[in-house]
C-alpha cells in the first residue's frame, strides 16, 4: 500500500468513518486515491472544489424490500439496492447483480468503479450500480419472473432513459432483463427502450452486447501485448468463471489464435488440454444452467478439480472473469512462477491489492477491470444510441465500434500513465484519465 498525500488521507479517513464495515468500498476508493497523489500536486483546483470528497459520496442511495412468493407458496423477503453514484457525464449507468453476497458495501464499490470505467469509454454515461441478495440458483423461471417483477415495482420510479439505466451483472442476464423490462413497460405504460440495456434482440437489444465484456477484455489484452511486440496467437490462456464474461473472453481469445485451457465456477475448475469447447460451455452454462462437472463429463480429456484454484494451471495469459478478490497474493505468486506475461481483469476488482503489487513488481502487464472490462458498458451505451435513434446496427459494424472503443480506452490509460511519469502503469493511467474527465465536468456544474 502506498502512502496518501495528507489531503487524500483526510478524504479517505472520512470515507472510513462514514461507511463502516464496507471493506470492498474502502478497497476501491483507496486504489483510486493512491493514483491521485500525483494529480492533486499538479491540480489544486480539484482540492479547492472538494471534488474528491464529493466523488466518494453517492448522489443517491436506495435500499428497499422485495417480497416474492416461491412455487410452493412460501413468501420470501429480499433486499433491493440502487446506488446512483455520479451523473456528471450522463445518466447513472451500471448493472444489477443478483447474488447472496450482495450488500450495500458491494454495490457501492461496484458503483464507484463504474464512474471511472464509464468515463474511460468516452461515451456520455454516469456511474451507478444495483442489485439484490436474491439467489437465482435453483429457482424456476416463474420464481425469477415474480422476483424481477417485485423488484421493478419499486425500482421503476427511480430509473429512466435520461435518469438511470440499469443492465446485467452477476446473476442478471437476458432472462432477467426481459422480465424487468416487461414490468417497467406495464407499470409506466411507456415503451421506453432506453431504460434498460442488455435487452433481447427481438425488442431493442444490441448485437454484440452479450459478447461485449469478454471480447473487450481480450481486445484490451491484445493492445497491451502489442506495446511489447507480443501477440495472443499460440499462447496458453486461463479464465476464471464460466458465466457471461468468461465465455466470451474465451471465445475471442480463441478467435485470436490462443489456446484456452481452463475455466472455473464456484464449485471448482476444469482443465481441458484440447482447448475449452466454447459451444459446449455455452450449452451447459447459458442454456442448461448446469455446472462445470456437466461440461467435464462430456469431454474425454477434461479434468474437474475441487482442490486449489484455477490460478495454479500454467499459462501465459490469465483473465479473471468471476468476482471480486478471487485472485490473491498466493495466486499471483503461482502465476508468476509459471511465467505469466499478462493479466487482464474481466471481472470487477478480482485481484487483491497484494496480487496487483506482486504482478506489477514482476513486470507482468496488468489491466485493471475498470479499463479492461469497459467493453460491456460501452456496448450498452451503443444500445442506448440505437434505441434513441430507433435504429439497429449489424453485428460486424457494432463489433468494429467496440474494437475501436477498446483501442481508445487503452490509449487513454497509456497516455495518462506516461504524462504522470508512470509509463506502463495501467492502474494509474485508468484512474487519472477518468478522474480528470469526471472532475472537470463536476467543476463546470458548480457545487451540486
Ligand atoms: P455471471 O453470473 O454470468 O457469471 C459469474 C461467474 O462467476 C460464474 O461462473 C460464477 O460461478 C462465478 N462466481 C460468481 N460469484 C462467485 C463467487 N463468489 N465465488 C466463485 N465464483 C463466483 O456473471 P458475469 O459473467 O456477468 O460477471 C462476472 C464478473 O464480470 C463480475 O465481476 C461482474 O461484475 C463483471 N462484469 C460483468 C459485465 C457484464 O456485462 N456482465 C461487465 C463488466 C464486468 P457460479 O455459477 O458457480 O456461481
Ligand atoms: O460492471 C459492468 O460494467 C456491468 N455490469 C455492465 C454495466 C452496463 O450498464 O452495461
XYZ file of C-alpha atoms and ligand atoms in Angstrom:
506
model
C 0.000 0.000 0.000
C 1.379 3.447 -0.914
C 1.084 6.490 1.353
C -1.524 9.112 0.595
C -0.960 12.854 0.298
C -2.345 14.485 3.531
C -5.419 15.891 1.725
C -6.234 12.492 0.259
C -5.600 10.786 3.611
C -8.186 13.106 5.124
C -10.718 12.210 2.402
C -10.012 8.515 2.938
C -10.494 8.817 6.702
C -13.901 10.402 6.092
C -14.819 7.502 3.788
C -13.803 5.012 6.507
C -15.754 6.870 9.211
C -18.877 7.331 7.102
C -19.035 3.834 5.665
C -18.064 1.447 8.461
C -17.584 -2.215 7.589
C -17.728 -1.710 3.815
C -14.345 -3.321 3.085
C -14.719 -3.624 -0.695
C -15.816 0.009 -0.992
C -12.793 1.113 1.074
C -10.527 -1.001 -1.135
C -11.854 0.518 -4.364
C -11.603 4.099 -3.038
C -8.092 3.563 -1.663
C -6.800 2.354 -5.030
C -8.120 5.429 -6.835
C -6.823 7.846 -4.171
C -3.331 6.329 -4.359
C -3.290 7.067 -8.093
C -4.380 10.660 -7.458
C -1.371 11.616 -5.316
C 0.357 12.931 -8.454
C -2.780 14.708 -9.696
C -3.529 16.821 -6.618
C 0.083 18.031 -6.645
C -0.436 19.490 -10.142
C -4.127 20.466 -9.883
C -5.037 22.363 -6.701
C -8.417 23.275 -8.260
C -9.691 19.737 -7.620
C -8.834 20.020 -3.936
C -10.281 23.545 -3.648
C -13.531 22.334 -5.223
C -13.690 19.329 -2.836
C -14.115 17.219 -5.944
C -12.582 14.061 -4.493
C -14.742 14.179 -1.351
C -17.832 14.709 -3.482
C -16.907 11.797 -5.747
C -16.725 9.441 -2.775
C -20.276 10.262 -1.651
C -23.041 8.802 -3.868
C -25.583 11.293 -5.187
C -28.367 8.961 -4.023
C -28.609 5.507 -2.373
C -31.780 3.435 -2.472
C -32.494 0.346 -0.407
C -35.871 -1.362 -0.402
C -37.827 -4.504 0.463
C -38.507 -7.049 -2.279
C -41.158 -9.590 -1.275
C -41.988 -12.507 -3.584
C -43.683 -15.902 -3.499
C -41.983 -19.175 -4.476
C -43.600 -22.029 -6.397
C -44.723 -23.683 -3.130
C -46.479 -20.521 -1.951
C -43.842 -19.518 0.633
C -43.147 -15.801 0.950
C -39.516 -14.601 0.780
C -38.131 -11.166 1.601
C -35.019 -9.920 -0.171
C -33.328 -6.549 -0.174
C -33.054 -4.413 -3.315
C -30.384 -1.737 -3.901
C -29.610 1.023 -6.343
C -26.710 3.368 -5.729
C -26.796 6.362 -8.076
C -23.185 7.386 -7.664
C -22.314 10.126 -10.114
C -24.144 11.751 -13.017
C -21.553 14.320 -14.124
C -21.081 12.723 -17.548
C -24.547 11.314 -18.234
C -27.428 9.353 -16.708
C -26.399 6.890 -13.983
C -25.409 3.675 -15.760
C -24.408 0.269 -14.458
C -25.592 -3.253 -13.885
C -27.778 -5.074 -11.388
C -26.226 -8.021 -9.523
C -28.319 -10.851 -8.052
C -26.146 -12.893 -5.683
C -26.498 -13.857 -1.999
C -23.309 -11.879 -1.158
C -24.779 -8.545 -2.344
C -24.948 -5.824 0.325
C -24.692 -2.035 0.338
C -20.871 -2.062 0.518
C -20.582 -4.344 -2.516
C -22.985 -2.193 -4.521
C -21.058 0.951 -3.525
C -17.702 -0.493 -4.571
C -19.183 -1.504 -7.915
C -20.900 1.866 -8.386
C -17.720 3.755 -7.531
C -15.677 1.729 -10.053
C -18.384 2.269 -12.636
C -17.957 6.075 -12.574
C -14.365 5.790 -13.809
C -14.965 2.875 -16.164
C -17.785 4.699 -17.873
C -15.680 7.853 -18.233
C -12.914 5.798 -19.888
C -15.309 4.700 -22.653
C -15.527 8.317 -23.826
C -19.332 7.940 -24.024
C -21.894 10.075 -22.135
C -22.702 7.833 -19.167
C -22.531 8.435 -15.411
C -21.960 5.701 -12.837
C -24.345 3.580 -10.753
C -24.961 0.013 -9.655
C -27.667 -2.040 -8.023
C -28.924 -5.487 -7.288
C -30.215 -7.784 -4.618
C -29.174 -10.557 -2.250
C -31.642 -12.800 -4.129
C -30.045 -16.099 -5.228
C -31.370 -17.185 -8.630
C -29.609 -20.583 -8.447
C -32.096 -23.432 -8.470
C -35.091 -21.106 -8.896
C -37.652 -21.757 -11.640
C -38.262 -19.242 -14.428
C -41.610 -18.392 -12.798
C -39.916 -17.626 -9.466
C -37.270 -15.455 -11.152
C -40.048 -13.625 -13.018
C -42.020 -12.896 -9.839
C -38.859 -11.694 -8.118
C -37.947 -9.390 -11.035
C -41.492 -8.012 -11.158
C -41.423 -7.245 -7.439
C -38.013 -5.561 -7.656
C -39.134 -3.406 -10.588
C -42.341 -2.421 -8.782
C -40.120 -0.248 -6.575
C -37.195 0.423 -8.929
C -39.308 1.841 -11.792
C -39.883 5.165 -10.013
C -36.131 5.835 -9.815
C -34.973 4.951 -13.352
C -35.499 6.220 -16.893
C -33.581 6.709 -20.128
C -32.395 10.176 -19.032
C -32.085 9.326 -15.316
C -30.650 5.921 -14.569
C -30.208 2.965 -16.944
C -29.592 -0.461 -15.326
C -28.260 -3.560 -17.118
C -26.963 -7.012 -16.158
C -24.124 -8.237 -13.954
C -23.606 -11.480 -11.966
C -26.884 -13.424 -11.921
C -28.642 -10.987 -14.263
C -28.674 -11.883 -17.974
C -31.125 -11.780 -20.843
C -33.888 -13.648 -18.997
C -33.899 -11.244 -16.031
C -33.632 -8.100 -18.194
C -36.643 -9.344 -20.174
C -38.814 -9.723 -17.056
C -37.614 -6.376 -15.688
C -38.370 -4.587 -18.963
C -41.814 -6.186 -19.219
C -42.758 -4.990 -15.745
C -41.378 -1.470 -16.339
C -43.415 -1.193 -19.532
C -46.531 -2.466 -17.791
C -46.311 -0.108 -14.796
C -45.347 3.031 -16.706
C -47.414 2.391 -19.842
C -44.382 3.503 -21.875
C -42.275 1.610 -24.404
C -39.095 3.279 -23.225
C -36.416 1.085 -24.821
C -33.507 3.084 -23.440
C -34.413 2.471 -19.781
C -32.517 -0.856 -19.630
C -29.690 -2.350 -21.673
C -28.817 -5.961 -22.353
C -32.291 -6.426 -23.855
C -33.123 -9.287 -26.212
C -32.544 -8.669 -29.931
C -36.290 -9.010 -30.610
C -37.195 -5.941 -28.504
C -34.453 -3.330 -28.797
C -31.276 -5.094 -27.704
C -27.962 -4.549 -29.447
C -25.876 -7.023 -31.389
C -22.595 -7.808 -29.573
C -23.867 -6.724 -26.110
C -23.834 -10.351 -24.916
C -20.262 -10.844 -26.130
C -19.004 -7.328 -25.389
C -17.392 -7.571 -21.952
C -15.416 -10.735 -22.697
C -14.488 -9.598 -26.208
C -13.414 -6.189 -24.925
C -11.208 -7.697 -22.219
C -9.305 -9.731 -24.788
C -9.018 -6.750 -27.145
C -7.501 -4.745 -24.277
C -5.053 -7.609 -23.605
C -4.192 -7.635 -27.320
C -3.385 -3.895 -27.191
C -1.308 -4.284 -24.040
C 0.720 -7.144 -25.529
C 1.307 -5.094 -28.678
C 3.207 -2.481 -26.621
C 5.850 -5.204 -26.139
C 5.537 -6.502 -29.705
C 3.780 -9.643 -28.466
C 0.643 -11.392 -29.751
C -2.069 -13.607 -28.291
C -1.722 -16.180 -31.014
C -0.382 -19.536 -29.817
C -0.415 -18.573 -26.126
C -1.917 -20.566 -23.247
C -4.783 -18.736 -21.564
C -6.681 -19.462 -18.343
C -10.015 -17.852 -17.490
C -11.840 -17.830 -14.163
C -15.615 -18.013 -14.022
C -17.758 -19.589 -16.700
C -20.511 -17.013 -16.948
C -21.207 -14.261 -19.455
C -17.812 -12.548 -19.306
C -15.713 -15.733 -19.116
C -17.451 -17.489 -22.015
C -16.954 -14.654 -24.494
C -13.429 -13.864 -23.286
C -12.583 -17.486 -24.084
C -14.289 -17.222 -27.471
C -12.420 -14.066 -28.512
C -9.082 -15.421 -27.246
C -9.626 -18.493 -29.435
C -10.566 -16.319 -32.421
C -7.199 -14.592 -31.987
C -5.406 -17.928 -32.041
C -4.842 -18.515 -28.320
C -5.345 -21.845 -26.576
C -7.773 -21.531 -23.643
C -7.112 -24.473 -21.334
C -9.047 -23.798 -18.128
C -12.091 -22.078 -16.609
C -13.924 -22.253 -13.266
C -17.143 -21.731 -11.322
C -17.870 -21.576 -7.594
C -17.692 -25.386 -7.418
C -14.158 -25.825 -8.829
C -12.284 -25.625 -12.116
C -11.848 -27.559 -15.319
C -8.638 -28.155 -17.263
C -9.154 -29.130 -20.881
C -5.866 -29.555 -22.724
C -7.765 -29.925 -26.017
C -8.893 -26.329 -25.543
C -12.177 -25.282 -23.914
C -15.094 -26.114 -26.227
C -16.936 -22.797 -26.042
C -20.079 -24.063 -27.772
C -20.399 -26.843 -25.208
C -19.641 -24.434 -22.355
C -22.411 -22.125 -23.591
C -24.847 -25.012 -23.806
C -24.025 -26.204 -20.283
C -23.926 -22.786 -18.578
C -26.205 -20.497 -20.610
C -28.871 -22.903 -21.843
C -28.978 -25.763 -19.305
C -27.849 -23.582 -16.330
C -25.655 -26.547 -15.340
C -22.280 -26.981 -13.616
C -18.727 -27.457 -14.876
C -18.909 -31.107 -13.808
C -21.518 -31.474 -16.593
C -19.015 -29.964 -19.049
C -16.164 -32.251 -17.906
C -18.403 -35.310 -18.219
C -18.842 -34.603 -21.943
C -15.140 -34.011 -22.816
C -12.776 -37.005 -22.936
C -9.583 -35.246 -21.766
C -11.111 -32.615 -19.448
C -10.500 -32.951 -15.704
C -12.560 -31.310 -12.947
C -10.824 -30.143 -9.734
C -12.218 -29.022 -6.406
C -8.881 -28.641 -4.558
C -6.827 -25.461 -5.029
C -7.807 -22.986 -7.744
C -7.527 -22.262 -11.448
C -4.506 -19.943 -10.953
C -2.268 -22.970 -10.432
C -2.738 -24.028 -14.062
C 0.339 -22.899 -16.047
C -0.474 -20.128 -18.539
C 0.988 -17.024 -20.172
C -2.242 -15.024 -20.036
C -4.711 -15.006 -17.111
C -8.186 -13.494 -17.361
C -10.028 -13.312 -14.015
C -13.706 -13.093 -15.035
C -15.674 -14.272 -11.962
C -15.827 -11.955 -8.945
C -14.020 -9.526 -6.594
C -10.862 -10.571 -4.724
C -10.762 -14.014 -6.348
C -7.038 -13.717 -7.204
C -4.898 -13.116 -4.083
C -1.178 -12.775 -3.390
C -0.558 -16.527 -3.356
C -2.358 -16.934 -6.659
C -0.306 -14.082 -8.143
C 2.909 -15.787 -6.983
C 1.789 -19.041 -8.621
C 1.055 -17.208 -11.883
C 4.472 -15.506 -11.830
C 6.249 -18.783 -11.052
C 4.529 -20.309 -14.089
C 5.691 -17.497 -16.384
C 2.548 -15.379 -16.823
C 3.114 -12.314 -19.035
C -0.257 -10.550 -18.878
C -3.319 -10.386 -16.598
C -6.471 -8.570 -17.733
C -9.411 -8.217 -15.337
C -12.712 -9.155 -16.979
C -14.389 -9.047 -13.558
C -14.616 -6.012 -11.267
C -11.663 -5.851 -8.827
C -10.863 -9.599 -8.988
C -7.215 -9.093 -7.949
C -6.447 -8.145 -4.344
C -4.081 -5.163 -3.815
C -1.403 -7.681 -2.826
C -1.819 -9.577 -6.063
C -1.603 -6.385 -8.140
C 1.678 -5.417 -6.402
C 3.202 -8.865 -6.972
C 2.228 -8.906 -10.644
C 3.461 -5.398 -11.414
C 6.702 -5.830 -9.433
C 7.394 -8.852 -11.639
C 6.842 -6.817 -14.802
C 3.604 -8.619 -15.711
C 1.353 -6.500 -17.942
C -1.665 -5.737 -15.745
C -5.015 -4.326 -16.946
C -7.413 -3.178 -14.195
C -11.087 -4.064 -14.603
C -12.287 -0.505 -14.970
C -10.326 -0.367 -18.235
C -10.253 -3.969 -19.425
C -13.950 -4.769 -18.884
C -15.306 -1.423 -20.130
C -16.476 -3.027 -23.386
C -19.695 -4.257 -21.760
C -20.949 -0.898 -20.610
C -19.612 0.758 -23.776
C -21.798 -1.534 -25.867
C -24.680 -0.742 -23.510
C -24.129 2.894 -24.470
C -24.217 1.832 -28.133
C -27.534 0.094 -27.364
C -28.824 3.379 -25.907
C -27.696 5.186 -29.081
C -29.555 2.712 -31.274
C -32.673 2.964 -29.107
C -32.600 6.786 -29.169
C -32.423 6.812 -32.964
C -34.843 3.852 -33.338
C -32.162 2.055 -35.301
C -30.384 -1.277 -35.078
C -26.904 -1.997 -36.343
C -25.376 -5.143 -37.804
C -23.059 -7.395 -35.797
C -19.883 -6.540 -37.734
C -20.439 -2.800 -37.534
C -21.139 -2.987 -33.798
C -18.094 -5.174 -33.180
C -15.902 -2.697 -35.067
C -17.233 0.102 -32.838
C -16.418 -1.980 -29.750
C -12.906 -2.737 -31.024
C -12.190 0.950 -31.669
C -13.581 1.938 -28.250
C -11.263 -0.568 -26.531
C -8.269 0.640 -28.558
C -9.137 4.184 -27.398
C -9.576 3.097 -23.743
C -6.133 1.504 -23.886
C -4.663 4.645 -25.439
C -6.218 6.933 -22.800
C -4.764 4.812 -19.984
C -1.315 4.546 -21.570
C -1.110 8.282 -22.322
C -2.178 9.355 -18.825
C 0.339 6.939 -17.300
C 3.069 8.488 -19.477
C 2.023 12.080 -18.741
C 2.114 11.432 -14.996
C 5.509 9.702 -15.085
C 4.368 6.081 -14.682
C 4.713 4.512 -18.138
C 3.092 1.082 -18.436
C 1.109 1.515 -15.202
C -2.465 0.959 -16.411
C -3.913 1.258 -12.895
C -2.578 4.799 -12.545
C -3.426 5.639 -16.167
C -7.032 4.444 -15.895
C -7.666 6.228 -12.597
C -6.019 9.517 -13.591
C -7.512 9.827 -17.059
C -11.075 9.033 -15.949
C -10.869 11.082 -12.753
C -9.855 14.205 -14.645
C -12.700 13.880 -17.099
C -15.315 13.490 -14.353
C -13.685 16.156 -12.155
C -13.677 18.760 -14.949
C -17.382 18.151 -15.605
C -18.154 18.434 -11.888
C -16.268 21.729 -11.630
C -18.214 23.052 -14.604
C -21.548 22.130 -12.977
C -20.844 24.073 -9.771
C -21.429 22.969 -6.206
C -24.187 20.367 -6.592
P -22.340 -14.456 -14.484
O -23.362 -14.552 -13.429
O -22.723 -14.706 -15.890
O -21.122 -15.445 -14.160
C -20.419 -15.344 -12.968
C -19.376 -16.444 -12.918
O -18.510 -16.198 -11.812
C -19.978 -17.819 -12.698
O -19.152 -18.780 -13.277
C -19.969 -17.938 -11.171
O -19.927 -19.274 -10.712
C -18.682 -17.228 -10.824
N -18.815 -16.600 -9.499
C -19.648 -15.594 -9.152
N -19.548 -15.285 -7.864
C -18.625 -16.121 -7.381
C -18.081 -16.283 -6.091
N -18.465 -15.532 -5.042
N -17.136 -17.255 -5.946
C -16.740 -18.011 -7.016
N -17.239 -17.891 -8.255
C -18.157 -16.962 -8.434
O -21.678 -13.015 -14.303
P -20.832 -12.167 -15.352
O -20.007 -13.050 -16.181
O -21.737 -11.199 -15.988
O -19.893 -11.308 -14.361
C -18.599 -11.752 -13.967
C -17.774 -10.571 -13.492
O -17.644 -9.616 -14.558
C -18.350 -9.790 -12.315
O -17.293 -9.286 -11.528
C -19.063 -8.628 -12.984
O -19.197 -7.523 -12.122
C -18.081 -8.337 -14.108
N -18.596 -7.600 -15.258
C -19.715 -8.006 -15.911
C -20.165 -7.313 -17.014
C -21.342 -7.758 -17.812
O -21.663 -7.080 -18.783
N -21.992 -8.864 -17.495
C -19.497 -6.086 -17.461
C -18.290 -5.782 -16.737
C -17.896 -6.517 -15.668
P -21.287 -19.970 -10.214
O -22.133 -20.103 -11.430
O -20.848 -21.256 -9.628
O -21.878 -19.019 -9.205
O -19.749 -3.892 -14.463
C -20.262 -3.523 -15.539
O -19.716 -2.680 -16.263
C -21.527 -4.119 -15.954
N -22.049 -4.987 -15.246
C -22.226 -3.646 -17.205
C -22.965 -2.365 -16.953
C -23.840 -1.900 -18.085
O -24.568 -0.928 -17.829
O -23.820 -2.449 -19.184
